[in-house]
């Protein structure tokens, strides 16, 4: 879609706000919704006088009402960091179920396409590596992380039920660990934690022994992947991430080197059900969407470190 009227739920979040920028850059009109429970209005401050953007503070679990035509509904609304969704367990389940339902109904009544941001967490602690979209996952359905994992799995199920029942044009991506400017310093994710700790000279907290792996995608690549999905007729789900895999210890060493920090490394207990390994199989993204990540970890981290440094001690 090169232009049109787009509703973005979760528009004040880390990914949502970058997505809004990209859509406005394509000359779309954007109606942004956010309850600001984990997103920040500061992420949208630069758009205050942009006539193509309007913001509505609302919780999509209470229902959604948008005047006028809508071409595309993009659902990025959810706590997404483990620290956030463990703090907001019921809200996380509600936004994936009731919130998704409200946005799907909006898409249906407006005859709009529907984009759903799902997650690599649908694979749980995966027994298959790397993870391709055909893998059904290994999720503990009652563990602490289930509030997010099952919420997103339900969100996917609901999306495809709407497609089958109502013929809705749906597009589902599964996001793998993404990082970059506008991450909250207190959202608890490993990249922001390590950078903020390194810049403050505080101990760098590795959970477990640091041998668990993740594959980190820079935000600009992730957003370009979303747009490739929007432009394509594919319904997904399609993995969008970076398939270069690192241990958490390797990430800590890289952050220490790039910041020149003297922070010591300390080891803390591994959270329950923390996945041991994660790497996307990007075959579908490459072959169907003709998309792949371009920004490698060292460059992306340098850009993210520069963002946190520019906050000048006002790291929030
Ligand atoms: N982690 C860590 N130290 C931190 C934060 C996270 O070692 O300060 C680990 C966490 O246990 C997990 C990995 O880093 O193994 C990625 O965690 P994150 O919360 O960023 O995302 P997840 O992939 O678990 O959703």
mmCIF file of C-alpha atoms and ligand atoms in Angstrom:
data_model
loop_
_atom_site.group_PDB
_atom_site.id
_atom_site.type_symbol
_atom_site.label_atom_id
_atom_site.label_comp_id
_atom_site.label_asym_id
_atom_site.label_seq_id
_atom_site.Cartn_x
_atom_site.Cartn_y
_atom_site.Cartn_z
ATOM 1 C CA UNK A 1 0.000 0.000 0.000
ATOM 2 C CA UNK A 2 1.557 3.270 -1.091
ATOM 3 C CA UNK A 3 -1.097 5.496 0.452
ATOM 4 C CA UNK A 4 -4.464 5.104 2.129
ATOM 5 C CA UNK A 5 -6.010 5.374 5.562
ATOM 6 C CA UNK A 6 -4.385 3.128 8.147
ATOM 7 C CA UNK A 7 -5.317 2.447 11.770
ATOM 8 C CA UNK A 8 -2.284 1.530 13.904
ATOM 9 C CA UNK A 9 -3.075 0.082 17.340
ATOM 10 C CA UNK A 10 -0.119 0.335 19.691
ATOM 11 C CA UNK A 11 1.128 3.423 17.845
ATOM 12 C CA UNK A 12 3.051 4.874 20.801
ATOM 13 C CA UNK A 13 5.139 1.782 21.363
ATOM 14 C CA UNK A 14 8.664 1.073 20.221
ATOM 15 C CA UNK A 15 7.651 -0.676 16.989
ATOM 16 C CA UNK A 16 4.320 1.101 16.569
ATOM 17 C CA UNK A 17 5.877 4.557 16.527
ATOM 18 C CA UNK A 18 8.490 3.557 13.940
ATOM 19 C CA UNK A 19 5.739 1.997 11.843
ATOM 20 C CA UNK A 20 3.704 5.227 11.966
ATOM 21 C CA UNK A 21 6.762 7.155 10.720
ATOM 22 C CA UNK A 22 7.209 4.719 7.839
ATOM 23 C CA UNK A 23 3.515 4.866 6.853
ATOM 24 C CA UNK A 24 3.509 8.673 6.928
ATOM 25 C CA UNK A 25 6.638 8.524 4.763
ATOM 26 C CA UNK A 26 4.517 6.634 2.228
ATOM 27 C CA UNK A 27 1.909 9.392 2.322
ATOM 28 C CA UNK A 28 -0.620 7.312 4.242
ATOM 29 C CA UNK A 29 -3.055 8.949 6.633
ATOM 30 C CA UNK A 30 -2.590 7.313 10.030
ATOM 31 C CA UNK A 31 -5.009 7.053 12.934
ATOM 32 C CA UNK A 32 -3.034 5.875 15.940
ATOM 33 C CA UNK A 33 -4.526 4.182 18.996
ATOM 34 C CA UNK A 34 -2.689 3.498 22.238
ATOM 35 C CA UNK A 35 -3.655 3.242 25.907
ATOM 36 C CA UNK A 36 -0.108 4.309 26.876
ATOM 37 C CA UNK A 37 0.210 1.393 29.319
ATOM 38 C CA UNK A 38 3.610 0.475 27.892
ATOM 39 C CA UNK A 39 3.943 2.931 25.001
ATOM 40 C CA UNK A 40 5.055 6.540 25.438
ATOM 41 C CA UNK A 41 3.510 9.664 23.965
ATOM 42 C CA UNK A 42 7.061 11.080 23.588
ATOM 43 C CA UNK A 43 7.556 8.554 20.786
ATOM 44 C CA UNK A 44 4.993 10.547 18.784
ATOM 45 C CA UNK A 45 5.979 14.076 19.878
ATOM 46 C CA UNK A 46 7.637 14.827 16.521
ATOM 47 C CA UNK A 47 4.287 14.217 14.776
ATOM 48 C CA UNK A 48 2.292 16.768 16.752
ATOM 49 C CA UNK A 49 1.806 19.119 13.808
ATOM 50 C CA UNK A 50 1.560 16.417 11.153
ATOM 51 C CA UNK A 51 -1.906 16.735 9.616
ATOM 52 C CA UNK A 52 -1.827 13.191 8.312
ATOM 53 C CA UNK A 53 -1.560 11.754 11.818
ATOM 54 C CA UNK A 54 -4.142 11.704 14.563
ATOM 55 C CA UNK A 55 -3.836 10.075 17.967
ATOM 56 C CA UNK A 56 -6.613 8.590 20.085
ATOM 57 C CA UNK A 57 -5.814 7.468 23.588
ATOM 58 C CA UNK A 58 -7.898 4.347 23.967
ATOM 59 C CA UNK A 59 -7.707 0.775 25.158
ATOM 60 C CA UNK A 60 -8.755 -1.502 22.292
ATOM 61 C CA UNK A 61 -10.082 -4.082 24.760
ATOM 62 C CA UNK A 62 -12.935 -1.592 25.414
ATOM 63 C CA UNK A 63 -13.862 -1.641 21.703
ATOM 64 C CA UNK A 64 -12.781 0.496 18.775
ATOM 65 C CA UNK A 65 -14.660 3.128 16.820
ATOM 66 C CA UNK A 66 -13.122 5.006 13.902
ATOM 67 C CA UNK A 67 -14.993 7.414 11.629
ATOM 68 C CA UNK A 68 -14.667 7.303 7.867
ATOM 69 C CA UNK A 69 -13.046 4.842 5.544
ATOM 70 C CA UNK A 70 -10.202 2.561 6.599
ATOM 71 C CA UNK A 71 -7.995 0.639 4.165
ATOM 72 C CA UNK A 72 -5.780 -1.226 6.599
ATOM 73 C CA UNK A 73 -5.875 -2.070 10.312
ATOM 74 C CA UNK A 74 -2.488 -2.838 11.855
ATOM 75 C CA UNK A 75 -2.549 -4.492 15.275
ATOM 76 C CA UNK A 76 0.640 -3.932 17.266
ATOM 77 C CA UNK A 77 -1.132 -3.420 20.575
ATOM 78 C CA UNK A 78 0.269 -5.521 23.412
ATOM 79 C CA UNK A 79 2.799 -5.443 26.175
ATOM 80 C CA UNK A 80 5.724 -7.195 24.461
ATOM 81 C CA UNK A 81 8.604 -7.300 26.912
ATOM 82 C CA UNK A 82 8.638 -10.123 29.482
ATOM 83 C CA UNK A 83 8.887 -7.568 32.295
ATOM 84 C CA UNK A 84 5.797 -5.763 30.977
ATOM 85 C CA UNK A 85 3.621 -8.766 30.271
ATOM 86 C CA UNK A 86 4.474 -10.393 33.587
ATOM 87 C CA UNK A 87 3.448 -7.118 35.277
ATOM 88 C CA UNK A 88 0.257 -6.930 33.176
ATOM 89 C CA UNK A 89 -0.818 -10.580 32.781
ATOM 90 C CA UNK A 90 -4.578 -10.105 32.518
ATOM 91 C CA UNK A 91 -4.273 -7.017 30.319
ATOM 92 C CA UNK A 92 -1.956 -8.970 28.007
ATOM 93 C CA UNK A 93 -4.464 -11.802 27.640
ATOM 94 C CA UNK A 94 -7.288 -9.292 27.144
ATOM 95 C CA UNK A 95 -5.540 -7.309 24.425
ATOM 96 C CA UNK A 96 -4.707 -10.415 22.397
ATOM 97 C CA UNK A 97 -8.277 -11.713 22.642
ATOM 98 C CA UNK A 98 -10.845 -8.917 23.152
ATOM 99 C CA UNK A 99 -8.562 -6.289 21.650
ATOM 100 C CA UNK A 100 -7.853 -8.386 18.571
ATOM 101 C CA UNK A 101 -11.566 -9.104 18.210
ATOM 102 C CA UNK A 102 -12.372 -5.384 18.270
ATOM 103 C CA UNK A 103 -9.805 -4.636 15.559
ATOM 104 C CA UNK A 104 -10.885 -7.571 13.415
ATOM 105 C CA UNK A 105 -14.467 -6.309 13.626
ATOM 106 C CA UNK A 106 -13.264 -2.863 12.616
ATOM 107 C CA UNK A 107 -11.481 -4.373 9.607
ATOM 108 C CA UNK A 108 -14.533 -6.440 8.685
ATOM 109 C CA UNK A 109 -17.019 -3.561 8.905
ATOM 110 C CA UNK A 110 -14.704 -1.220 6.962
ATOM 111 C CA UNK A 111 -13.763 -3.908 4.407
ATOM 112 C CA UNK A 112 -10.127 -3.206 5.319
ATOM 113 C CA UNK A 113 -7.118 -5.518 5.335
ATOM 114 C CA UNK A 114 -5.890 -6.681 8.764
ATOM 115 C CA UNK A 115 -2.225 -6.963 9.804
ATOM 116 C CA UNK A 116 -1.375 -8.841 12.994
ATOM 117 C CA UNK A 117 1.968 -8.634 14.747
ATOM 118 C CA UNK A 118 2.540 -12.042 16.243
ATOM 119 C CA UNK A 119 5.736 -13.289 17.800
ATOM 120 C CA UNK A 120 8.450 -15.897 17.866
ATOM 121 C CA UNK A 121 7.058 -16.693 21.326
ATOM 122 C CA UNK A 122 4.381 -18.790 19.596
ATOM 123 C CA UNK A 123 7.236 -21.322 19.223
ATOM 124 C CA UNK A 124 7.785 -21.272 23.014
ATOM 125 C CA UNK A 125 11.001 -23.032 24.088
ATOM 126 C CA UNK A 126 11.494 -24.542 20.633
ATOM 127 C CA UNK A 127 12.487 -28.133 20.052
ATOM 128 C CA UNK A 128 13.132 -27.373 16.374
ATOM 129 C CA UNK A 129 15.966 -25.071 15.329
ATOM 130 C CA UNK A 130 15.870 -22.743 13.487
ATOM 131 C CA UNK A 131 12.145 -22.094 13.700
ATOM 132 C CA UNK A 132 10.150 -22.191 10.485
ATOM 133 C CA UNK A 133 6.518 -21.161 10.271
ATOM 134 C CA UNK A 134 5.408 -24.782 9.973
ATOM 135 C CA UNK A 135 6.639 -25.575 13.490
ATOM 136 C CA UNK A 136 3.743 -25.591 15.991
ATOM 137 C CA UNK A 137 5.827 -24.753 19.018
ATOM 138 C CA UNK A 138 6.545 -25.915 22.544
ATOM 139 C CA UNK A 139 4.620 -23.616 24.877
ATOM 140 C CA UNK A 140 3.881 -24.180 28.548
ATOM 141 C CA UNK A 141 0.175 -23.242 28.486
ATOM 142 C CA UNK A 142 -0.017 -22.356 32.184
ATOM 143 C CA UNK A 143 3.456 -20.948 32.896
ATOM 144 C CA UNK A 144 4.084 -17.240 33.521
ATOM 145 C CA UNK A 145 5.002 -16.551 29.878
ATOM 146 C CA UNK A 146 1.777 -18.165 28.689
ATOM 147 C CA UNK A 147 -0.057 -14.872 29.194
ATOM 148 C CA UNK A 148 1.854 -13.526 26.204
ATOM 149 C CA UNK A 149 2.441 -16.710 24.220
ATOM 150 C CA UNK A 150 -1.155 -17.896 24.366
ATOM 151 C CA UNK A 151 -2.510 -14.402 23.849
ATOM 152 C CA UNK A 152 -0.588 -14.156 20.587
ATOM 153 C CA UNK A 153 -1.442 -17.723 19.582
ATOM 154 C CA UNK A 154 -5.120 -16.926 20.180
ATOM 155 C CA UNK A 155 -4.690 -13.691 18.219
ATOM 156 C CA UNK A 156 -3.365 -15.716 15.281
ATOM 157 C CA UNK A 157 -6.189 -18.277 15.588
ATOM 158 C CA UNK A 158 -8.793 -15.502 15.631
ATOM 159 C CA UNK A 159 -7.205 -13.821 12.621
ATOM 160 C CA UNK A 160 -7.347 -16.946 10.499
ATOM 161 C CA UNK A 161 -10.874 -17.771 11.709
ATOM 162 C CA UNK A 162 -11.917 -14.326 10.440
ATOM 163 C CA UNK A 163 -10.231 -15.029 7.148
ATOM 164 C CA UNK A 164 -12.058 -18.348 6.751
ATOM 165 C CA UNK A 165 -15.409 -17.063 8.038
ATOM 166 C CA UNK A 166 -15.547 -13.573 6.554
ATOM 167 C CA UNK A 167 -12.973 -13.708 3.757
ATOM 168 C CA UNK A 168 -10.932 -10.983 5.464
ATOM 169 C CA UNK A 169 -7.596 -10.101 3.826
ATOM 170 C CA UNK A 170 -5.206 -10.923 6.675
ATOM 171 C CA UNK A 171 -1.437 -10.562 7.032
ATOM 172 C CA UNK A 172 0.364 -12.135 9.981
ATOM 173 C CA UNK A 173 4.031 -11.650 10.824
ATOM 174 C CA UNK A 174 5.964 -13.327 13.635
ATOM 175 C CA UNK A 175 8.425 -10.860 15.126
ATOM 176 C CA UNK A 176 11.772 -12.068 16.482
ATOM 177 C CA UNK A 177 13.716 -10.046 19.088
ATOM 178 C CA UNK A 178 13.871 -6.498 17.753
ATOM 179 C CA UNK A 179 15.899 -3.616 19.137
ATOM 180 C CA UNK A 180 16.751 -0.011 18.355
ATOM 181 C CA UNK A 181 16.046 3.609 19.238
ATOM 182 C CA UNK A 182 12.870 4.277 21.296
ATOM 183 C CA UNK A 183 13.130 1.105 23.333
ATOM 184 C CA UNK A 184 12.319 2.074 26.900
ATOM 185 C CA UNK A 185 15.329 1.849 29.153
ATOM 186 C CA UNK A 186 13.151 0.181 31.792
ATOM 187 C CA UNK A 187 11.317 -2.322 29.619
ATOM 188 C CA UNK A 188 13.624 -5.084 30.769
ATOM 189 C CA UNK A 189 14.627 -6.520 27.420
ATOM 190 C CA UNK A 190 18.160 -7.729 27.112
ATOM 191 C CA UNK A 191 19.453 -5.192 24.575
ATOM 192 C CA UNK A 192 18.139 -2.114 26.395
ATOM 193 C CA UNK A 193 19.133 -3.538 29.783
ATOM 194 C CA UNK A 194 22.716 -4.233 28.717
ATOM 195 C CA UNK A 195 23.197 -0.879 26.963
ATOM 196 C CA UNK A 196 21.737 1.154 29.819
ATOM 197 C CA UNK A 197 23.727 -0.816 32.394
ATOM 198 C CA UNK A 198 26.925 -0.364 30.382
ATOM 199 C CA UNK A 199 26.382 3.378 29.941
ATOM 200 C CA UNK A 200 25.616 3.857 33.644
ATOM 201 C CA UNK A 201 28.593 1.731 34.683
ATOM 202 C CA UNK A 202 26.246 -0.631 36.502
ATOM 203 C CA UNK A 203 26.669 -4.424 36.552
ATOM 204 C CA UNK A 204 25.494 -6.182 33.396
ATOM 205 C CA UNK A 205 22.916 -8.779 34.400
ATOM 206 C CA UNK A 206 23.146 -12.067 32.534
ATOM 207 C CA UNK A 207 20.253 -14.371 33.432
ATOM 208 C CA UNK A 208 21.337 -18.012 33.671
ATOM 209 C CA UNK A 209 24.782 -18.879 32.318
ATOM 210 C CA UNK A 210 24.426 -16.732 29.186
ATOM 211 C CA UNK A 211 24.512 -19.690 26.798
ATOM 212 C CA UNK A 212 20.903 -19.170 25.648
ATOM 213 C CA UNK A 213 20.658 -17.673 22.181
ATOM 214 C CA UNK A 214 18.610 -14.985 20.467
ATOM 215 C CA UNK A 215 18.716 -13.501 16.974
ATOM 216 C CA UNK A 216 18.446 -9.724 17.085
ATOM 217 C CA UNK A 217 16.803 -7.634 14.378
ATOM 218 C CA UNK A 218 17.331 -3.884 14.015
ATOM 219 C CA UNK A 219 14.080 -1.926 14.069
ATOM 220 C CA UNK A 220 14.432 -0.412 10.565
ATOM 221 C CA UNK A 221 14.731 -3.888 9.059
ATOM 222 C CA UNK A 222 11.737 -5.128 11.038
ATOM 223 C CA UNK A 223 9.540 -2.243 9.863
ATOM 224 C CA UNK A 224 10.619 -2.784 6.246
ATOM 225 C CA UNK A 225 9.599 -6.412 6.681
ATOM 226 C CA UNK A 226 6.138 -5.320 7.875
ATOM 227 C CA UNK A 227 5.763 -3.072 4.834
ATOM 228 C CA UNK A 228 6.851 -5.889 2.515
ATOM 229 C CA UNK A 229 4.097 -7.998 4.069
ATOM 230 C CA UNK A 230 1.546 -5.203 3.658
ATOM 231 C CA UNK A 231 2.485 -4.772 -0.007
ATOM 232 C CA UNK A 232 2.346 -8.477 -0.756
ATOM 233 C CA UNK A 233 -0.763 -10.611 -1.139
ATOM 234 C CA UNK A 234 0.600 -13.268 1.238
ATOM 235 C CA UNK A 235 -1.345 -14.015 4.414
ATOM 236 C CA UNK A 236 1.445 -15.628 6.427
ATOM 237 C CA UNK A 237 2.329 -16.241 9.088
ATOM 238 C CA UNK A 238 5.811 -15.186 7.999
ATOM 239 C CA UNK A 239 8.821 -14.832 10.304
ATOM 240 C CA UNK A 240 10.382 -11.352 10.260
ATOM 241 C CA UNK A 241 13.688 -11.059 12.080
ATOM 242 C CA UNK A 242 17.426 -11.455 11.663
ATOM 243 C CA UNK A 243 18.858 -14.950 11.406
ATOM 244 C CA UNK A 244 22.294 -14.163 12.865
ATOM 245 C CA UNK A 245 22.258 -15.936 16.206
ATOM 246 C CA UNK A 246 24.177 -14.898 19.330
ATOM 247 C CA UNK A 247 24.442 -16.152 22.882
ATOM 248 C CA UNK A 248 23.446 -13.688 25.572
ATOM 249 C CA UNK A 249 27.090 -13.745 26.757
ATOM 250 C CA UNK A 250 28.274 -12.743 23.267
ATOM 251 C CA UNK A 251 25.776 -9.877 23.296
ATOM 252 C CA UNK A 252 27.069 -8.694 26.680
ATOM 253 C CA UNK A 253 30.684 -8.758 25.431
ATOM 254 C CA UNK A 254 29.746 -6.816 22.313
ATOM 255 C CA UNK A 255 27.882 -4.141 24.286
ATOM 256 C CA UNK A 256 30.829 -3.776 26.677
ATOM 257 C CA UNK A 257 33.238 -3.403 23.758
ATOM 258 C CA UNK A 258 31.100 -0.923 21.815
ATOM 259 C CA UNK A 259 30.402 1.271 24.841
ATOM 260 C CA UNK A 260 33.919 0.996 26.277
ATOM 261 C CA UNK A 261 32.208 0.299 29.598
ATOM 262 C CA UNK A 262 33.948 -0.975 32.699
ATOM 263 C CA UNK A 263 30.768 -2.574 34.004
ATOM 264 C CA UNK A 264 31.287 -5.996 35.568
ATOM 265 C CA UNK A 265 29.157 -8.926 34.434
ATOM 266 C CA UNK A 266 26.954 -10.535 37.085
ATOM 267 C CA UNK A 267 24.850 -13.669 36.810
ATOM 268 C CA UNK A 268 21.225 -13.813 37.961
ATOM 269 C CA UNK A 269 18.633 -16.625 37.909
ATOM 270 C CA UNK A 270 17.107 -17.570 34.582
ATOM 271 C CA UNK A 271 13.373 -16.659 34.412
ATOM 272 C CA UNK A 272 10.879 -19.554 34.216
ATOM 273 C CA UNK A 273 10.432 -21.103 30.759
ATOM 274 C CA UNK A 274 13.081 -18.818 29.221
ATOM 275 C CA UNK A 275 13.631 -20.202 25.690
ATOM 276 C CA UNK A 276 17.092 -21.782 25.313
ATOM 277 C CA UNK A 277 17.499 -20.949 21.654
ATOM 278 C CA UNK A 278 15.807 -18.855 19.013
ATOM 279 C CA UNK A 279 16.572 -18.183 15.381
ATOM 280 C CA UNK A 280 14.131 -17.528 12.563
ATOM 281 C CA UNK A 281 14.093 -19.576 9.411
ATOM 282 C CA UNK A 282 13.694 -16.728 6.917
ATOM 283 C CA UNK A 283 13.102 -18.817 3.806
ATOM 284 C CA UNK A 284 9.534 -17.564 3.378
ATOM 285 C CA UNK A 285 10.454 -13.924 4.002
ATOM 286 C CA UNK A 286 13.243 -14.157 1.433
ATOM 287 C CA UNK A 287 11.426 -16.096 -1.246
ATOM 288 C CA UNK A 288 7.860 -14.818 -0.885
ATOM 289 C CA UNK A 289 8.407 -11.234 0.260
ATOM 290 C CA UNK A 290 11.825 -10.748 -1.305
ATOM 291 C CA UNK A 291 12.847 -9.192 2.009
ATOM 292 C CA UNK A 292 15.806 -9.836 4.258
ATOM 293 C CA UNK A 293 17.500 -7.980 7.115
ATOM 294 C CA UNK A 294 20.354 -5.667 6.184
ATOM 295 C CA UNK A 295 21.639 -4.240 9.466
ATOM 296 C CA UNK A 296 24.029 -6.511 11.310
ATOM 297 C CA UNK A 297 24.217 -6.573 15.092
ATOM 298 C CA UNK A 298 27.340 -4.467 15.581
ATOM 299 C CA UNK A 299 26.020 -1.627 13.434
ATOM 300 C CA UNK A 300 22.517 -1.781 14.919
ATOM 301 C CA UNK A 301 23.890 -1.813 18.457
ATOM 302 C CA UNK A 302 26.096 1.199 17.695
ATOM 303 C CA UNK A 303 23.046 3.122 16.487
ATOM 304 C CA UNK A 304 21.055 2.085 19.555
ATOM 305 C CA UNK A 305 23.899 3.015 21.904
ATOM 306 C CA UNK A 306 24.073 6.443 20.214
ATOM 307 C CA UNK A 307 20.336 6.877 20.875
ATOM 308 C CA UNK A 308 20.691 6.128 24.582
ATOM 309 C CA UNK A 309 23.822 8.292 24.819
ATOM 310 C CA UNK A 310 21.955 11.213 23.233
ATOM 311 C CA UNK A 311 19.429 11.095 26.068
ATOM 312 C CA UNK A 312 22.270 12.671 28.060
ATOM 313 C CA UNK A 313 21.740 10.919 31.321
ATOM 314 C CA UNK A 314 17.990 11.330 30.904
ATOM 315 C CA UNK A 315 17.724 7.593 30.264
ATOM 316 C CA UNK A 316 14.133 6.579 30.873
HETATM 317 N N1 LIG B 1 18.275 -11.504 29.650
HETATM 318 C C1 LIG B 1 19.442 -11.367 30.380
HETATM 319 N N2 LIG B 1 19.623 -10.224 31.089
HETATM 320 C C2 LIG B 1 18.726 -9.202 31.105
HETATM 321 C C3 LIG B 1 17.546 -9.342 30.337
HETATM 322 C C4 LIG B 1 17.340 -10.514 29.640
HETATM 323 O O1 LIG B 1 20.294 -12.265 30.390
HETATM 324 O O2 LIG B 1 19.002 -8.187 31.772
HETATM 325 C C5 LIG B 1 18.089 -12.731 28.844
HETATM 326 C C6 LIG B 1 16.734 -13.407 29.018
HETATM 327 O O3 LIG B 1 16.752 -14.299 30.123
HETATM 328 C C7 LIG B 1 16.596 -14.116 27.698
HETATM 329 C C8 LIG B 1 17.291 -13.188 26.709
HETATM 330 O O4 LIG B 1 18.148 -12.361 27.487
HETATM 331 O O5 LIG B 1 17.279 -15.349 27.712
HETATM 332 C C9 LIG B 1 16.338 -12.310 25.929
HETATM 333 O O6 LIG B 1 15.475 -11.687 26.841
HETATM 334 P P1 LIG B 1 14.445 -10.573 26.442
HETATM 335 O O7 LIG B 1 13.666 -10.218 27.674
HETATM 336 O O8 LIG B 1 15.108 -9.464 25.720
HETATM 337 O O9 LIG B 1 13.473 -11.237 25.360
HETATM 338 P P2 LIG B 1 12.823 -12.685 25.175
HETATM 339 O O10 LIG B 1 13.481 -13.211 23.960
HETATM 340 O O11 LIG B 1 13.111 -13.544 26.371
HETATM 341 O O12 LIG B 1 11.382 -12.407 25.016
#
